Coordinates of C-alpha atoms in Angstrom, one line a residue:
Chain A
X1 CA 0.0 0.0 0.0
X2 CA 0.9 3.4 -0.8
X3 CA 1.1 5.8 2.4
X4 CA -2.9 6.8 3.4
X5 CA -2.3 10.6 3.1
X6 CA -0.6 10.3 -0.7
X7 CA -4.1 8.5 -1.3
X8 CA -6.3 11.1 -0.1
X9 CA -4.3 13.1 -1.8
X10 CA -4.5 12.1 -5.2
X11 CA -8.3 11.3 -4.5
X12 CA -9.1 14.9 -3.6
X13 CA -6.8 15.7 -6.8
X14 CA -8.6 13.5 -9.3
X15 CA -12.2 14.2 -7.8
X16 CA -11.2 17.8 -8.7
X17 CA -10.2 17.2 -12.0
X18 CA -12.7 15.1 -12.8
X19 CA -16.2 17.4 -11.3
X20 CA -17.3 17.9 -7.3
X21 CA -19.4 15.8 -7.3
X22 CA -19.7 13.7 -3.7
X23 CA -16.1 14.2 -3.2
X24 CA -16.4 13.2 0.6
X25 CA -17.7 9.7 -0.3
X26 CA -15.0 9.7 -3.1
X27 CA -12.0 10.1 -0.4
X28 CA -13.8 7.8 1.9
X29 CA -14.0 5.0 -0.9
X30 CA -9.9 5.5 -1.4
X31 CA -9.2 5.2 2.3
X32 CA -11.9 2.3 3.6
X33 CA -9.3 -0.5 1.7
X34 CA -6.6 0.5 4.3
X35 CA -9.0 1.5 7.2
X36 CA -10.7 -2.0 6.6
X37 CA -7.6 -4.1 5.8
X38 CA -4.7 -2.8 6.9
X39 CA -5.2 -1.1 10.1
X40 CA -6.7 -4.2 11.5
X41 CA -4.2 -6.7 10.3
X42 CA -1.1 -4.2 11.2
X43 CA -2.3 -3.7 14.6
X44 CA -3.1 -7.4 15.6
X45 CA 0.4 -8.0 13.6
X46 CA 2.0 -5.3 16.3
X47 CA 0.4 -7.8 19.3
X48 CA 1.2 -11.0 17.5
X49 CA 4.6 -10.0 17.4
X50 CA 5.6 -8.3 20.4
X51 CA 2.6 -9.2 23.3
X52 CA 0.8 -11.9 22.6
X53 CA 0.3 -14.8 19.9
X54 CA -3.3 -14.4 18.4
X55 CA -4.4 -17.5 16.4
X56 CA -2.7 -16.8 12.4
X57 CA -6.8 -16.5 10.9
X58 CA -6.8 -12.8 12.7
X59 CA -4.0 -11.7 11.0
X60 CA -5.3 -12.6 7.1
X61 CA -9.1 -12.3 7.4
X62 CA -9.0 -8.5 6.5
X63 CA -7.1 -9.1 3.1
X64 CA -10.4 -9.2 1.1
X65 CA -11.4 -5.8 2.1
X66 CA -8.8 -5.2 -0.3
X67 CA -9.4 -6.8 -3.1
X68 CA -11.9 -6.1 -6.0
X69 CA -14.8 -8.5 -5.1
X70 CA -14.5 -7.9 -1.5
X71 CA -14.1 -4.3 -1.9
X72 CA -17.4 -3.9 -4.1
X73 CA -19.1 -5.9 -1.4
X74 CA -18.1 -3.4 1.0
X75 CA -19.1 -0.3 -0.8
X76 CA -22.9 -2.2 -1.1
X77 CA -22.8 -2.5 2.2
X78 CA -21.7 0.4 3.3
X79 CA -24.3 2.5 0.4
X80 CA -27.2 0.8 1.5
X81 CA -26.6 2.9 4.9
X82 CA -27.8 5.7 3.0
X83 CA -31.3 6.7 1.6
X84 CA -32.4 5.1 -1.9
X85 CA -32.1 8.2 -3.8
X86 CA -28.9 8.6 -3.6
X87 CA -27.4 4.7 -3.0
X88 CA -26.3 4.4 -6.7
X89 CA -24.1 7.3 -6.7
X90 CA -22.7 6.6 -3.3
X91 CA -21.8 3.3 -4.3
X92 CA -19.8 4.3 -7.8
X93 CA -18.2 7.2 -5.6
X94 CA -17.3 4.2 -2.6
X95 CA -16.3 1.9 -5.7
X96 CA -14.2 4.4 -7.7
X97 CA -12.3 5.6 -4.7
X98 CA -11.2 2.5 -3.8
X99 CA -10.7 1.7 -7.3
X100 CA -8.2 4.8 -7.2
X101 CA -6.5 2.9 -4.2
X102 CA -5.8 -0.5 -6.2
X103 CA -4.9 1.3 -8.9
X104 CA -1.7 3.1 -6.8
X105 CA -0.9 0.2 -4.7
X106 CA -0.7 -2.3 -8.0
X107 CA 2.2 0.2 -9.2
X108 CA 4.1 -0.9 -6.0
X109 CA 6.8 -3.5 -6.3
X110 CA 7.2 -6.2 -3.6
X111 CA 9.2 -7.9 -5.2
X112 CA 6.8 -10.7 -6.6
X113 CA 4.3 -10.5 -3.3
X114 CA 1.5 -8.5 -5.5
X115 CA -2.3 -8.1 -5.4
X116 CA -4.5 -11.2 -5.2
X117 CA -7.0 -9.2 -8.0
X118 CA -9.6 -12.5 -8.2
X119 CA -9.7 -13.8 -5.3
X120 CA -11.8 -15.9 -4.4
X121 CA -12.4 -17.2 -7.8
X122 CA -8.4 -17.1 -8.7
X123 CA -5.5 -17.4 -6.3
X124 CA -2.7 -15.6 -8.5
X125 CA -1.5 -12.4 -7.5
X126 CA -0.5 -9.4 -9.3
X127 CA 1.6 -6.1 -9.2
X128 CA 2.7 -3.9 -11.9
X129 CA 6.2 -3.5 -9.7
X130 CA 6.8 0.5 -11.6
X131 CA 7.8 1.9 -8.3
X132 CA 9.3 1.1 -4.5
X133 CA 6.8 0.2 -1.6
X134 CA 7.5 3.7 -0.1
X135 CA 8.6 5.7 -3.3
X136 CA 5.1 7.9 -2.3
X137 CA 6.7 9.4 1.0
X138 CA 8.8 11.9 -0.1
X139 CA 5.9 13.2 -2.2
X140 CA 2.8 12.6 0.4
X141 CA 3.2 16.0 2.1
X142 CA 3.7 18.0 -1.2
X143 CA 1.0 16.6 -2.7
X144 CA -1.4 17.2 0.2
X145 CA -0.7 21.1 -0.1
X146 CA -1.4 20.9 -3.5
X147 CA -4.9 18.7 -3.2
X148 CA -5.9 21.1 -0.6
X149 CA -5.4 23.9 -2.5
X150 CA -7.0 23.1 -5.6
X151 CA -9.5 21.2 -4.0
X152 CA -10.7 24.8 -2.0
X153 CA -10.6 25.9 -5.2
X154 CA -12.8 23.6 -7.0
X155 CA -15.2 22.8 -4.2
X156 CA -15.7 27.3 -4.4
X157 CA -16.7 27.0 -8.4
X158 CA -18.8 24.4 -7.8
X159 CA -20.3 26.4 -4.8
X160 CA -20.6 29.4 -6.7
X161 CA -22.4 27.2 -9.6
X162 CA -24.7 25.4 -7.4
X163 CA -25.4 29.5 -6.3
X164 CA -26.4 30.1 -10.0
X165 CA -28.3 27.4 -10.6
Chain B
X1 CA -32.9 4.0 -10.6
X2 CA -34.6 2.0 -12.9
X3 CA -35.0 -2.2 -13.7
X4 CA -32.1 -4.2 -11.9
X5 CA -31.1 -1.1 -9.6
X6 CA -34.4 -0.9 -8.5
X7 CA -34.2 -4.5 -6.5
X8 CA -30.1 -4.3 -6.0
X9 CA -30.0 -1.0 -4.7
X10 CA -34.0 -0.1 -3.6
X11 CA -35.4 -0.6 0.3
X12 CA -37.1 -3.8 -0.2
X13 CA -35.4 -6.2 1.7
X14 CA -32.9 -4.2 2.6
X15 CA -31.5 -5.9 5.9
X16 CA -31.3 -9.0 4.2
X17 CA -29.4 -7.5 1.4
X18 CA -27.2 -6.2 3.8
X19 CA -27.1 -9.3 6.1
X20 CA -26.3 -11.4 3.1
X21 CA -23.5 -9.2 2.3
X22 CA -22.1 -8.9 5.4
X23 CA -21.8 -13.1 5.6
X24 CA -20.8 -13.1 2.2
X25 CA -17.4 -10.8 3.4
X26 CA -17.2 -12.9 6.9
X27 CA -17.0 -16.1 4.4
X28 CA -14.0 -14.5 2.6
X29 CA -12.5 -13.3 5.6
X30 CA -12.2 -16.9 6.5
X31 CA -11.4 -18.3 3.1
X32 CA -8.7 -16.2 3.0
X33 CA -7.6 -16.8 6.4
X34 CA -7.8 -20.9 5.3
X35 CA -5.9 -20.5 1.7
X36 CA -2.9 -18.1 3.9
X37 CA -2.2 -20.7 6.1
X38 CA -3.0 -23.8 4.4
X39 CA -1.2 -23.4 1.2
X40 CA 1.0 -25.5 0.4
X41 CA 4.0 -22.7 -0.6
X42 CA 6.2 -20.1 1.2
X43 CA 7.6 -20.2 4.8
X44 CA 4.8 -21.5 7.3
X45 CA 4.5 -24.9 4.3
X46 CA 8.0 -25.1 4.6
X47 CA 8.0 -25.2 7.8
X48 CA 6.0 -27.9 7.9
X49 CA 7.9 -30.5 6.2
X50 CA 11.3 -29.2 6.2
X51 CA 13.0 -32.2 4.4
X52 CA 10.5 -31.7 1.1
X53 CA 11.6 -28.2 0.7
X54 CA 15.1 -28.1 1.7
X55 CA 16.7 -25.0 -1.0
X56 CA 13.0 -23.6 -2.2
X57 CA 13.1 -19.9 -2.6
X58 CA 12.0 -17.9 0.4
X59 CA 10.7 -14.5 -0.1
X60 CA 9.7 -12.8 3.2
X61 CA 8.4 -9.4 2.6
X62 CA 8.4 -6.0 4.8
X63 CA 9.4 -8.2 7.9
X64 CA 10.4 -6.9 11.0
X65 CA 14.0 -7.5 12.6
X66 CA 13.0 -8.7 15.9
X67 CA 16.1 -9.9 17.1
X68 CA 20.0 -9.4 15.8
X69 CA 22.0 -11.8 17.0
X70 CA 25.5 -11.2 15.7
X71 CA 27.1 -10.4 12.3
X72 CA 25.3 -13.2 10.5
X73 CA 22.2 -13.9 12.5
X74 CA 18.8 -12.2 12.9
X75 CA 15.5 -13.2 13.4
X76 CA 12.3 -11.1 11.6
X77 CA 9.2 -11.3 12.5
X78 CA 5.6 -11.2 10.6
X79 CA 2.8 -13.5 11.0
X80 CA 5.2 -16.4 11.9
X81 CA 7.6 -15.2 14.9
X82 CA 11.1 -15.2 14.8
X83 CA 12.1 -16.7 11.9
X84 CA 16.0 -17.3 11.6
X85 CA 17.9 -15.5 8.9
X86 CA 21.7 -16.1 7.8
X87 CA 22.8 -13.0 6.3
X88 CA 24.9 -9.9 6.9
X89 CA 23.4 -7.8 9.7
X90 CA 25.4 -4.9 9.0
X91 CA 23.5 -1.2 9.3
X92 CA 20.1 -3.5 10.7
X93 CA 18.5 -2.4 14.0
X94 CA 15.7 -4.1 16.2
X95 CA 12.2 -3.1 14.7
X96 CA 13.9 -2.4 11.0
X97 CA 12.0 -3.4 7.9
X98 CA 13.4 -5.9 5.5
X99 CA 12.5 -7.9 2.2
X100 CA 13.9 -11.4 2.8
X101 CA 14.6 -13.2 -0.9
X102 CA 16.6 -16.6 -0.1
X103 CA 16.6 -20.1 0.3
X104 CA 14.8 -22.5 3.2
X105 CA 17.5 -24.7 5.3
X106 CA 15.6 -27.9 6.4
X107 CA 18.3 -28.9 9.0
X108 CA 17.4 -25.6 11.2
X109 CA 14.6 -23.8 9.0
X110 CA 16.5 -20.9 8.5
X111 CA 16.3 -19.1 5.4
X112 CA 20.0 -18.3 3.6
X113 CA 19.9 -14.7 2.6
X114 CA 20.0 -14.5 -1.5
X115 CA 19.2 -10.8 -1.7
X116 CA 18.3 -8.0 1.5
X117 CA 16.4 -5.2 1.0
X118 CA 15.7 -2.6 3.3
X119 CA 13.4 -0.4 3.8
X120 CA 14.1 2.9 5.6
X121 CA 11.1 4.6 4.6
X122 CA 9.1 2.4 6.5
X123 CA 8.5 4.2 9.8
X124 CA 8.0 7.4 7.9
X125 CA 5.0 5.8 5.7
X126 CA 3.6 4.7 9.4
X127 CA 3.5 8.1 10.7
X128 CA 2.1 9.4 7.5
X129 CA -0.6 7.1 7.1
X130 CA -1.5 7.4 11.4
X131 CA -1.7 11.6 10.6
X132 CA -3.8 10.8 7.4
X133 CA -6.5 8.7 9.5
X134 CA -6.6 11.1 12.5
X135 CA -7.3 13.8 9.5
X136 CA -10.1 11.6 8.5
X137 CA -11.4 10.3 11.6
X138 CA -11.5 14.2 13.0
X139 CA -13.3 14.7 9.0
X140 CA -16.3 11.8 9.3
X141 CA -18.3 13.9 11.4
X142 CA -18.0 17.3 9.2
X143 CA -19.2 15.3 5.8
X144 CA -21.5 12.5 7.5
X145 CA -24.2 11.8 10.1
X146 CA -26.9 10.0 11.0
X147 CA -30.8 10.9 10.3
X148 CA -33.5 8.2 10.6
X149 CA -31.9 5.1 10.4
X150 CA -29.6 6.1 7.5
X151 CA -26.3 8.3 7.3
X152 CA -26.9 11.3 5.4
X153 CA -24.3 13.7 3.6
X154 CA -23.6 16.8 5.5
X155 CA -22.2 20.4 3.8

């Protein structure tokens, strides 16, 4: 995984590029696949390793909250929280976001430990292996300043647009 | 929302839909939990039954040194704890993070160090990613709430 503040980054960056539409649920959809995978396994990791032995099944259940089928049953899940009219767009926006996360992890390299893409249906694994597995931290903080400020300025067009409307 | 929408995405139902999903991810959860430590590759197999695998490749990636020993012995950590490595320790410290590529050793089931790589950037990409989700956990409550049984958009 890329580091979580170079992926709300270029979420807030490509939502802006791309119209201001739902940007909120956009950026959540890029963060959930760490929030629901990572932090969990990475913090029962931490206590496997230096408190206690938890049984091995805690430590890998989270992986499909990071994958493609598992990560399209989340955003169901997670858009049927919120009323009908607006489920199908909350959904893409989940969906897309996270799609924007696979995309930037898959570009990682660990060297031959990719991205199960099909699991369950296929047990392969894949990476496209372009850059290092922390070649986004020199560039997290950078980009951040520069998502915030073109994201103020989009969401204020789109403000002053909604005004005219 | 119109035909298929309609039923996928509309209020009839709804609590089973979301029931049903929420088994459906529980069932990979443990699928995936099964196929991690039941295949029949990598360390853990190895492990296992040493003598069948004695010179497979080993690759152990972003592993934590756990344990430095002297100038050719360390232990890293990861699901499986303390897993001995025979390779140059120079410039590793306790709680470093490594990619392990190398070889299994049935007689001890230590894996001989082909290739090292460090990762320096590790701790950094920690910190980073802890700011980014107290950013978004101090965010949540500016964009969502909760109205009616159903979490509604705010601003």
């Amino acid at each position: 995984m890329a580091d979580l503040l170079t992926h709300g980054a270029v979420a807030v960056l490509v939502k802006a590029s791309t119209g201001w539409r739902r940007p909120a649920v956009f950026v959540a959809g890029t963060l959930l696949p760490d929030v629901a995978s990572r932090v969990p396994s990475i913090g029962l990791g931490l206590v496997h390793v230096h408190l206690m032995r938890l049984p091995e099944w805690m430590l890998f259940a989270w992986e499909p909250l990071h994958q493609p089928f598992g990560m399209a049953l989340l955003a169901y899940l997670l858009a049927m929280l919120f009323p009908v009219a607006i489920r199908v767009s909350i959904f893409t926006n989940l969906l897309g976001g996270m799609a924007l996360h696979l995309g930037l992890d898959l570009m990682q390299s660990h060297h031959g430990a990719g991205y199960m893409l099909a699991f369950p249906f296929d047990m392969g694994s894949f990476e496209l292996g372009w850059i290092g597995s922390e070649a986004t931290v020199p560039f997290a903080l950078p980009l951040c300043l520069l998502a915030f400020w073109y994201g103020k300025r989009r969401q204020q067009s789109f403000s002053v647009l909604k005004k005219d409307e | 929302m119109r035909g298929p929408a309609i039923s996928f995405f509309g209020d009839d139902f709804r609590t089973t839909k979301m029931v049903v999903v929420a088994v459906l991810l529980a069932f990979l959860g443990w699928h995936h939990a099964r196929f991690s430590v039941e295949r029949p590759e990598g360390y853990r197999a190895f492990l296992a039954s040493p003598e069948n695998h004695d010179g497979d490749r080993v690759l152990l990636p972003l592993w934590e040194v756990t344990e430095v020993q002297d100038d050719s012995f360390y232990r890293v950590s990861k699901s499986v704890v303390g897993v001995p490595i025979v390779g140059e320790t120079v410039g590793l410290e306790l709680g470093d993070t490594v990619t392990i590529i190398g070889h299994f050793r049935a007689s001890d089931g230590a894996v001989l160090v082909r290739e090292r790589i460090d990762h320096p950037w590790r701790k950094t990409k920690g910190l980073l990613s802890v700011l980014a989700l107290v950013f978004a956990f101090a965010w949540v409550p500016k964009c969502f709430g909760w109205s009616s049984g159903r979490v509604v958009l705010r601003g």
